[in-house]
Short mmCIF file of C-alpha atoms in Angstrom, two decimals:
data_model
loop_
_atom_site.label_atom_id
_atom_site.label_comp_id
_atom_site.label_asym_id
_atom_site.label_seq_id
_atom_site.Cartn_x
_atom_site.Cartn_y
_atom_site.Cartn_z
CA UNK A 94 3.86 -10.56 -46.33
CA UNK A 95 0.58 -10.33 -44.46
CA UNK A 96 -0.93 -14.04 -44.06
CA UNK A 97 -5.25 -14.23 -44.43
CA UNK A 98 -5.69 -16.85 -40.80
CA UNK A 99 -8.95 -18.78 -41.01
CA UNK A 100 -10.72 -17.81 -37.77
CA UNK A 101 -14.16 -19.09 -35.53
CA UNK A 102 -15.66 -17.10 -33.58
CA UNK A 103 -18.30 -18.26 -30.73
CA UNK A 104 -20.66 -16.14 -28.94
CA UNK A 105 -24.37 -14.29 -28.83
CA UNK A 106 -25.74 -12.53 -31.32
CA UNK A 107 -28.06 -10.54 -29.18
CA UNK A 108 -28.25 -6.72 -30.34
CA UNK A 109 -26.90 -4.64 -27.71
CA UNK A 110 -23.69 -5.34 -25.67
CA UNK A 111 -21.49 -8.78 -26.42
CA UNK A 112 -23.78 -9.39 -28.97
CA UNK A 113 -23.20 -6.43 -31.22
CA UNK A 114 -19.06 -6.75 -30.36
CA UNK A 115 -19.33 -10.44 -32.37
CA UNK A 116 -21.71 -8.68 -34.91
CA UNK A 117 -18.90 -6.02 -36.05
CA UNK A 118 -16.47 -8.70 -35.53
CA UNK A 119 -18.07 -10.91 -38.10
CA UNK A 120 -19.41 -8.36 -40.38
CA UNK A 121 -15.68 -6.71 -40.38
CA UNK A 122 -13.66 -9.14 -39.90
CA UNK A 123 -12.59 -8.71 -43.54
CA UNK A 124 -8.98 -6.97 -43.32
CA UNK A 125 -7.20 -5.02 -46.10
CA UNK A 126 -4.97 -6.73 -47.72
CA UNK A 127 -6.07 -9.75 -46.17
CA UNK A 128 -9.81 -10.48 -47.36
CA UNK A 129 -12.41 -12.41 -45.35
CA UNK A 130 -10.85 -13.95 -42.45
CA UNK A 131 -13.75 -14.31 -39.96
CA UNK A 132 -15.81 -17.38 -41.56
CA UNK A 133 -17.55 -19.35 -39.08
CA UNK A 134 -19.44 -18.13 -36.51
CA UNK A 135 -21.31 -20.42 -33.38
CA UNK A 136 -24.42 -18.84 -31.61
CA UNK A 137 -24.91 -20.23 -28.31
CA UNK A 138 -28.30 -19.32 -26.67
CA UNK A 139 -28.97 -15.90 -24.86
CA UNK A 140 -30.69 -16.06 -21.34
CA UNK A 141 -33.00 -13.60 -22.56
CA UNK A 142 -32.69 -12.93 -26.15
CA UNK A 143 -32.28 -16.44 -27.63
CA UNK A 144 -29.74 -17.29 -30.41
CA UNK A 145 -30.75 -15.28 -33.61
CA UNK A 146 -29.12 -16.54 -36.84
CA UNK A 147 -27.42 -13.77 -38.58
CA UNK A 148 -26.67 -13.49 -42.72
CA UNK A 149 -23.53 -11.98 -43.72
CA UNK A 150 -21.53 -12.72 -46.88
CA UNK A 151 -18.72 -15.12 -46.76
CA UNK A 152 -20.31 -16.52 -43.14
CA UNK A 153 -20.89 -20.02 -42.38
CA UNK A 154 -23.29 -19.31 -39.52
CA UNK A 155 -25.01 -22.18 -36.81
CA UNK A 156 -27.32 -21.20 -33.77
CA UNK A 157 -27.38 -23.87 -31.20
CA UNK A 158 -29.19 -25.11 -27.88
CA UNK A 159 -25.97 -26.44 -26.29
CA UNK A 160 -22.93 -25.00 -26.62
CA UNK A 161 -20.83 -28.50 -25.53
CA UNK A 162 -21.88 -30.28 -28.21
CA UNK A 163 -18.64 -31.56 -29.00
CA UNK A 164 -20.74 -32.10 -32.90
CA UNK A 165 -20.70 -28.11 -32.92
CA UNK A 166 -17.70 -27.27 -31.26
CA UNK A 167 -15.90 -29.85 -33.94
CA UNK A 168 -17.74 -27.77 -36.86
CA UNK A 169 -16.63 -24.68 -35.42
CA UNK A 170 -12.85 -25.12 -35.62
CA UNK A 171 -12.54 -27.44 -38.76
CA UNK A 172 -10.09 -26.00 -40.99
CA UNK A 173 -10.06 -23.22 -38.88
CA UNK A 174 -6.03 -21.45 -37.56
CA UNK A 175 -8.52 -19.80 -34.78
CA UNK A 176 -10.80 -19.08 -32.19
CA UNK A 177 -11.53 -16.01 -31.16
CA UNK A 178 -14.20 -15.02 -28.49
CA UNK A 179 -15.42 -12.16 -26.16
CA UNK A 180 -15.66 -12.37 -22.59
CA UNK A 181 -15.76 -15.96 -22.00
CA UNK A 182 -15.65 -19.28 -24.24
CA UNK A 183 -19.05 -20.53 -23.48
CA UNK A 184 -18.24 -24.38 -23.90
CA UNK A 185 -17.27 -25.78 -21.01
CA UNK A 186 -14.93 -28.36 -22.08
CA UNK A 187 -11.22 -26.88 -21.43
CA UNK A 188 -10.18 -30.44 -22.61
CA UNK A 189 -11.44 -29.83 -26.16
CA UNK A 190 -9.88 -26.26 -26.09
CA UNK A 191 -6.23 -28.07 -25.23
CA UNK A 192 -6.84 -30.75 -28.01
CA UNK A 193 -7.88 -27.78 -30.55
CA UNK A 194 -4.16 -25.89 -29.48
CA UNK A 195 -2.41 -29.67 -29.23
CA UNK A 196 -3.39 -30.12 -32.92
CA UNK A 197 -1.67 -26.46 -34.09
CA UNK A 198 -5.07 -24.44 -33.59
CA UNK A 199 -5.20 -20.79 -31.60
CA UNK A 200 -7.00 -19.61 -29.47
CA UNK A 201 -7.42 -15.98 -29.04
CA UNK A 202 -10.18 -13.79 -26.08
CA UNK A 203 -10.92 -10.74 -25.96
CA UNK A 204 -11.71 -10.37 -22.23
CA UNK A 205 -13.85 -7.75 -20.07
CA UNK A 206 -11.25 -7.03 -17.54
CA UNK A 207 -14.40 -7.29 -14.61
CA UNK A 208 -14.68 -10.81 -15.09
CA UNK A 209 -11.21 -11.24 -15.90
CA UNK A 210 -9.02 -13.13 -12.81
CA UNK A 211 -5.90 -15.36 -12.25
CA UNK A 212 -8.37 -18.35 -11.42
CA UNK A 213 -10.00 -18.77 -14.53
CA UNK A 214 -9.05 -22.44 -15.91
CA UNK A 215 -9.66 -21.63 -19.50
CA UNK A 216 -7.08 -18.81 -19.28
CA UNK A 217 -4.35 -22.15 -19.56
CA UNK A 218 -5.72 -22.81 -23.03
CA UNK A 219 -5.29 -19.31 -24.31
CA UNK A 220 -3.06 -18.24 -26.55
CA UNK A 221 -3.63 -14.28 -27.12
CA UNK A 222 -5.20 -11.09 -25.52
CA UNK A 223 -6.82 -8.41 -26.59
CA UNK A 224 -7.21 -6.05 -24.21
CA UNK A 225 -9.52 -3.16 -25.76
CA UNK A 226 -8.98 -0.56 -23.36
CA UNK A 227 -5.72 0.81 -21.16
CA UNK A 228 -7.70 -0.27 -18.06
CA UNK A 229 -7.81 -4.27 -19.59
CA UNK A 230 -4.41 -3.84 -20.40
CA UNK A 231 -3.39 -2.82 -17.28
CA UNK A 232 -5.01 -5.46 -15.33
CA UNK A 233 -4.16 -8.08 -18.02
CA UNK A 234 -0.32 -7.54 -17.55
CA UNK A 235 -0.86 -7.93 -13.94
CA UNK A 236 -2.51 -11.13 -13.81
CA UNK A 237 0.11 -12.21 -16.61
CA UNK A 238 3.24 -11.37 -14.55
CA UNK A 239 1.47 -12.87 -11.01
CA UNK A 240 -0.75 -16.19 -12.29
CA UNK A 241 0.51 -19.20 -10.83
CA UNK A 242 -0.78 -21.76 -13.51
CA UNK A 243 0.62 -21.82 -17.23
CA UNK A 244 0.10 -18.89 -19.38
CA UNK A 245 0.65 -18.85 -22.63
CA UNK A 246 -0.36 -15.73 -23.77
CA UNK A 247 1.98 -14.18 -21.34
CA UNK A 248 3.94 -12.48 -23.97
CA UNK A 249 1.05 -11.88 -26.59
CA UNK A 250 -1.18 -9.14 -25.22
CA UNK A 251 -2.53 -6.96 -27.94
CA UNK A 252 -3.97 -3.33 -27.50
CA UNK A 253 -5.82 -1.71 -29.15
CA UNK A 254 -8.85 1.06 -28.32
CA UNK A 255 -12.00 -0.60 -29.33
CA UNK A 256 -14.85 1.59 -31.27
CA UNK A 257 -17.84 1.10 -33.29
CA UNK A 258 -19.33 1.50 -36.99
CA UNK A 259 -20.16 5.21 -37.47
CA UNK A 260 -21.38 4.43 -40.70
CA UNK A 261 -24.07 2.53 -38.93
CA UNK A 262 -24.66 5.06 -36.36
CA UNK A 263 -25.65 8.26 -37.98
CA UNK A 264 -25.14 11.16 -36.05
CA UNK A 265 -27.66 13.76 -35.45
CA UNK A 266 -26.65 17.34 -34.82
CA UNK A 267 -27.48 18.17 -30.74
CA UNK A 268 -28.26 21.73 -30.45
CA UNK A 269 -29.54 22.23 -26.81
CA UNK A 270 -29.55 19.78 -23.60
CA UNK A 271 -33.51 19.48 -23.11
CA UNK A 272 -33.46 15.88 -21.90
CA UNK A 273 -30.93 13.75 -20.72
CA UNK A 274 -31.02 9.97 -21.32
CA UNK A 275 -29.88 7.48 -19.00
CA UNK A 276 -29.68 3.45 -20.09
CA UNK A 277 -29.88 0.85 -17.79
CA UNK A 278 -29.92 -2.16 -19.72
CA UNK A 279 -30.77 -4.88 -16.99
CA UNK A 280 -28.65 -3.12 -14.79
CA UNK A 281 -25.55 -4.71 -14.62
CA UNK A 282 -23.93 -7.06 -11.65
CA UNK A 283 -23.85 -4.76 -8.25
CA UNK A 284 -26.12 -2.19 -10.04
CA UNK A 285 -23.54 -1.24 -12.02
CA UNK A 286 -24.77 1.11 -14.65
CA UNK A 287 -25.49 3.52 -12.06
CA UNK A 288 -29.71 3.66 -11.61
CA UNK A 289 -29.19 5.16 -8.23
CA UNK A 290 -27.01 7.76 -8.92
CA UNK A 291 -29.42 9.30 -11.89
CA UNK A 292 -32.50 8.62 -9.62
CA UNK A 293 -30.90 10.87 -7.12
CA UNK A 294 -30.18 13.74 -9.54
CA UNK A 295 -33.58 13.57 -11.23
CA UNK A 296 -35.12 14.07 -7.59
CA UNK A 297 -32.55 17.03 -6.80
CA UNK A 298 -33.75 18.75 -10.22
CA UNK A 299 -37.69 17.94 -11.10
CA UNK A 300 -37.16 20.81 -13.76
CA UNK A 301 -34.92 18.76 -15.76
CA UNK A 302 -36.49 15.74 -18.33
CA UNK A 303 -35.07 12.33 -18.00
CA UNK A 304 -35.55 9.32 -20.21
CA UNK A 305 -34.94 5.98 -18.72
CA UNK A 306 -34.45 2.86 -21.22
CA UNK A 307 -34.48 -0.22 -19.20
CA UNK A 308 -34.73 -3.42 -19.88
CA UNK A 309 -36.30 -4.66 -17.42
CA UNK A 310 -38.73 -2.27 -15.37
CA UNK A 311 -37.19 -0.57 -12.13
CA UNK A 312 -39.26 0.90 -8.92
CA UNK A 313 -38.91 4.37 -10.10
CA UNK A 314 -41.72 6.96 -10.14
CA UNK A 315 -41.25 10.15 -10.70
CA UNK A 316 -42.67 12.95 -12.98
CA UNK A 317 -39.77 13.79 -14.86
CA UNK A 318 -38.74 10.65 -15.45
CA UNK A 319 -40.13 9.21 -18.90
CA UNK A 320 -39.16 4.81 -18.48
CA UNK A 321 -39.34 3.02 -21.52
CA UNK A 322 -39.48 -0.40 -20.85
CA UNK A 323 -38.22 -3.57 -23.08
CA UNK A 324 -35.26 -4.47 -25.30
CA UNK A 325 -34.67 -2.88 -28.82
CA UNK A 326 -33.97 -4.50 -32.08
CA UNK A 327 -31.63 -2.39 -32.54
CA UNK A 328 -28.80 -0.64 -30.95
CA UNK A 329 -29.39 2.82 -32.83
CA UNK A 330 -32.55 2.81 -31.35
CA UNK A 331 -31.25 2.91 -28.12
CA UNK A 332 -30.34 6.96 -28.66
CA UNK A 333 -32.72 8.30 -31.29
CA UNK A 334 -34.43 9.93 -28.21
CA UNK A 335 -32.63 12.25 -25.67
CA UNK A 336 -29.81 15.09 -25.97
CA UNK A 337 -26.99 14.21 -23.33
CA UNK A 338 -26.02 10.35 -21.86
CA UNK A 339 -25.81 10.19 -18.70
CA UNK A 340 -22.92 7.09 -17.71
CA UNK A 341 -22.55 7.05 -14.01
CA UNK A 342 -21.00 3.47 -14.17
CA UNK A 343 -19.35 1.82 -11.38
CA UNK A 344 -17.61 0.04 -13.61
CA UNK A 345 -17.31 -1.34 -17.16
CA UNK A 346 -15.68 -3.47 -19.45
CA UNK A 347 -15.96 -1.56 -22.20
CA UNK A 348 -18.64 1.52 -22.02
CA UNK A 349 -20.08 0.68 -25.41
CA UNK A 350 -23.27 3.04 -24.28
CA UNK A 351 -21.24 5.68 -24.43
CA UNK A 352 -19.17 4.94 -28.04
CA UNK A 353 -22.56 4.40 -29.46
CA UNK A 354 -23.53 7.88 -28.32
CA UNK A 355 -20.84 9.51 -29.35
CA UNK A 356 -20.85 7.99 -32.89
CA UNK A 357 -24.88 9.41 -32.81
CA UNK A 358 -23.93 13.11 -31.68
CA UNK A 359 -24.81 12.82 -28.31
CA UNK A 360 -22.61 13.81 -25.83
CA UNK A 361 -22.24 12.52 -22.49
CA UNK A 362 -21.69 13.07 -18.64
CA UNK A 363 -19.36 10.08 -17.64
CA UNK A 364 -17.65 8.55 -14.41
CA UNK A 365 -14.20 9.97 -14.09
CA UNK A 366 -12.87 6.39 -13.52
CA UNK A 367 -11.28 3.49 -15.45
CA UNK A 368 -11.89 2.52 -17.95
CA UNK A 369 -15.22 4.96 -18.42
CA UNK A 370 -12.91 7.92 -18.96
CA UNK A 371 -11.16 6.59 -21.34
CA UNK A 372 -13.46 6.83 -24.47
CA UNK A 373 -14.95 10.41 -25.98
CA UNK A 374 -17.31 12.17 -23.59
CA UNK A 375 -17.86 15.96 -23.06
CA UNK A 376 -18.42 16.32 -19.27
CA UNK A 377 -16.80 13.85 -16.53
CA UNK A 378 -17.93 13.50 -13.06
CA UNK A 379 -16.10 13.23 -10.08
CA UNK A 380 -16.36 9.91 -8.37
CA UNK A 381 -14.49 7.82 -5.38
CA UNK A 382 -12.92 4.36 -5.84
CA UNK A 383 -14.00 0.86 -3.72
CA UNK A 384 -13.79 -2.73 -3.66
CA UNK A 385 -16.24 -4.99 -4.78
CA UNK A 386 -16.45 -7.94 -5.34
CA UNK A 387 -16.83 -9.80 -8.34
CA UNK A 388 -16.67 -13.79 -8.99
CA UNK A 389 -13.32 -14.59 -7.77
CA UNK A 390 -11.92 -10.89 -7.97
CA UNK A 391 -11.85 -7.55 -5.84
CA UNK A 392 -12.64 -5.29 -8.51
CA UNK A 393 -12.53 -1.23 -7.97
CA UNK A 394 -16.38 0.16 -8.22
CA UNK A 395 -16.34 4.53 -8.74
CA UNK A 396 -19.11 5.99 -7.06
CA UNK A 397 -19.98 9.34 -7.93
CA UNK A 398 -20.31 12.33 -6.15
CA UNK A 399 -23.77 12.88 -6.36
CA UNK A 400 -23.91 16.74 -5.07
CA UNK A 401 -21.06 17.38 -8.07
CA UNK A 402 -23.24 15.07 -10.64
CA UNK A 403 -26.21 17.13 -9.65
CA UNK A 404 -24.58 20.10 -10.04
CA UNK A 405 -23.08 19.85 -13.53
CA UNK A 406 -26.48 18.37 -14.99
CA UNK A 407 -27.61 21.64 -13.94
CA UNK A 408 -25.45 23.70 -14.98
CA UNK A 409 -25.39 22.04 -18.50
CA UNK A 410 -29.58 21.87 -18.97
CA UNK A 411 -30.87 24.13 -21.76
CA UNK A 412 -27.66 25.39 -22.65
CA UNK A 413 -25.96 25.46 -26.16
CA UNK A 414 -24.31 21.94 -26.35
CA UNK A 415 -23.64 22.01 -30.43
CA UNK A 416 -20.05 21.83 -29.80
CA UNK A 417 -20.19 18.81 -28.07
CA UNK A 418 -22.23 17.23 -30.33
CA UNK A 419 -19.63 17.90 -33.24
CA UNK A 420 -16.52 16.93 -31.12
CA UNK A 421 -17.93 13.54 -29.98
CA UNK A 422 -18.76 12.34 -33.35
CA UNK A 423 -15.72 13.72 -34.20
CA UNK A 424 -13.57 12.22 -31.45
CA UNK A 425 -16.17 8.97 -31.97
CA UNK A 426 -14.78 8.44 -36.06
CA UNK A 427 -11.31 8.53 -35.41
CA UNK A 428 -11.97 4.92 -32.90
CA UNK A 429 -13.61 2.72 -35.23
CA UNK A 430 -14.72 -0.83 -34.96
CA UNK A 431 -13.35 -1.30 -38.35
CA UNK A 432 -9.54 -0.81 -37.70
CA UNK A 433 -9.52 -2.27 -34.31
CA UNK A 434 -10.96 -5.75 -36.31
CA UNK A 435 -8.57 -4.65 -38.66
CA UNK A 436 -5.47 -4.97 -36.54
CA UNK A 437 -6.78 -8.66 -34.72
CA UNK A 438 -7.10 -9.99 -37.83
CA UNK A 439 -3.30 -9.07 -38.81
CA UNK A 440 -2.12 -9.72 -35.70
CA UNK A 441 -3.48 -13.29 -35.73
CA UNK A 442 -2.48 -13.55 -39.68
CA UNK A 443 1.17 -12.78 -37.90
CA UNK A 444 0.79 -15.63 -35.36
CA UNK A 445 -0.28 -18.28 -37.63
CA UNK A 446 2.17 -17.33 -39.94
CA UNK A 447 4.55 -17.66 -37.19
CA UNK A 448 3.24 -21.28 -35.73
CA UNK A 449 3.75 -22.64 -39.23
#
């Protein structure tokens, strides 16, 4: 039968990006038939948005200042089968990783295939993948079948499509595409969200309406361009405002921006590029491939063609978009956060079970 693992997870809690991935992993990680099985969770710091202790029921919850504590990292995995993170461990110590597996524990990432490479020295203390998109799984197999150091989650990569809580993002019907939202978060490493690309289209067409949420502000100045400057509270807030996304990424680990929009109503113009392309969206763009590179990786960057971008943001303004609106909430429910946490937490009930 199904085995409930204990599991830890570590990692922000800030309210947009890798923080709101932990967020639906601790708030769902609560799998039928299993029952609670996410119960600790360690907040290291935010550059920017601090650690924020979070409430949910059945949680034992701890913010910290320093995330090698070897005090906290001890709390975190006592009594625990797991650890499960996103991205990146945060403590720096691979040693106490290797004494956590050496004593029977598990250690599980769910990486963002950008920042994902052969070199990594925490990847030898790692003993599952999840790769939440075919573009992660892709590149995870690679780097499985070429690493030269020990890899012990060679054989245990798990996919599965990520999504997000449409219960928490209510959709709004779309009717017309008026203004088109664009959201640039801090920008991303190598611009990577795109700014330039929608600057470029909102000069080409000063008839359209563009909001720009940033969080930071950006040297743009330009009639039709609302900027709304500042972080949110809360991810909802992010698309209460604006009737199409635009998503020119370069590229992504995920493209949560445009999950979140989908689960909302709001349809989107997105890179025709992995892994961008591989989530709901109504319109995709045309867009060439490049190196770039990131940490120790050459990474493919899409650049879009801006005349075809401009074009099709054109061509879309003021016309009927309702039956995009219905399709990408649609498309957005069948993708949910809920049965993606569902399946981890089974598939690491499965391990344990296995290990014991």
């Amino acid at each position: 039968g199904d085995v409930m693992p204990s599991v830890g997870i570590v990692g922000w809690s800030s309210p947009t990006g890798l923080g709101s991935m932990n967020f639906d992993i601790a708030k769902h990680g609560t799998s039928r038939p299993l029952g609670r099985w996410v119960q600790k969770w360690l907040i290291p710091r935010h550059p920017v948005c601090g650690a924020n202790p979070v409430e949910i029921d059945g949680l034992e919850c701890r913010t910290i200042r320093d995330v090698n504590d070897p005090s906290q990292n001890q709390w975190l995995v006592d009594s625990m089968d797991a650890i499960l993170f996103v991205e990146q461990p945060y403590m720096r110590s691979w040693g106490f990783l290797a004494q956590y597996r050496r004593n029977g524990g598990k250690v599980i990432c769910i990486p963002m295939h950008e920042w994902f490479h052969h070199d990594l020295l925490w990847l030898d203390e790692v003993d599952a993948i999840v790769a939440v998109n075919r573009t992660c799984l892709n590149w995870a197999n690679e780097v499985a079948a070429t690493r030269m150091r020990k890899t012990p989650w060679k054989d245990r990569i798990w996919h599965l499509q990520w999504g997000v809580d449409c219960a928490k993002f209510r959709p709004r019907q779309i009717e017309k595409a008026n203004t088109f939202l664009f959201c640039n978060g801090y920008g991303g490493v190598h611009g990577r969200k795109g700014l330039e690309a929608v600057v470029e289209v909102a000069k080409a067409c000063p008839e359209v309406q563009f909001i720009l949420r940033t969080q930071k502000r950006v040297d743009v100045n330009l009639q039709n361009v609302e900027m709304i400057v500042g972080g949110c509270a809360d991810n909802r807030d992010l698309y209460s405002r604006g009737d199409v996304l635009l998503a020119p990424s370069k590229f992504e680990g995920l493209g949560l921006h445009t999950l979140e929009a989908a689960a909302c109503g709001m349809p989107a113009i997105v890179t025709n590029g992995g892994p961008m392309n591989e989530g709901p969206c109504a319109w995709l763009v045309d867009a060439k491939p490049s190196k770039t590179r990131i940490g120790l990786r050459d990474l493919d960057q899409w650049s879009v063609d801006i005349p075809a971008f401009v074009e099709l943001v054109r061509s879309i303004h003021e016309t009927d978009v309702s039956h995009h609106s219905k399709d990408v909430r649609e498309a957005a429910e069948t993708w949910t956060v809920q049965h993606a946490i569902n399946e981890i937490g089974l598939a690491i009930g499965s391990m344990v079970a296995g290990a014991s």
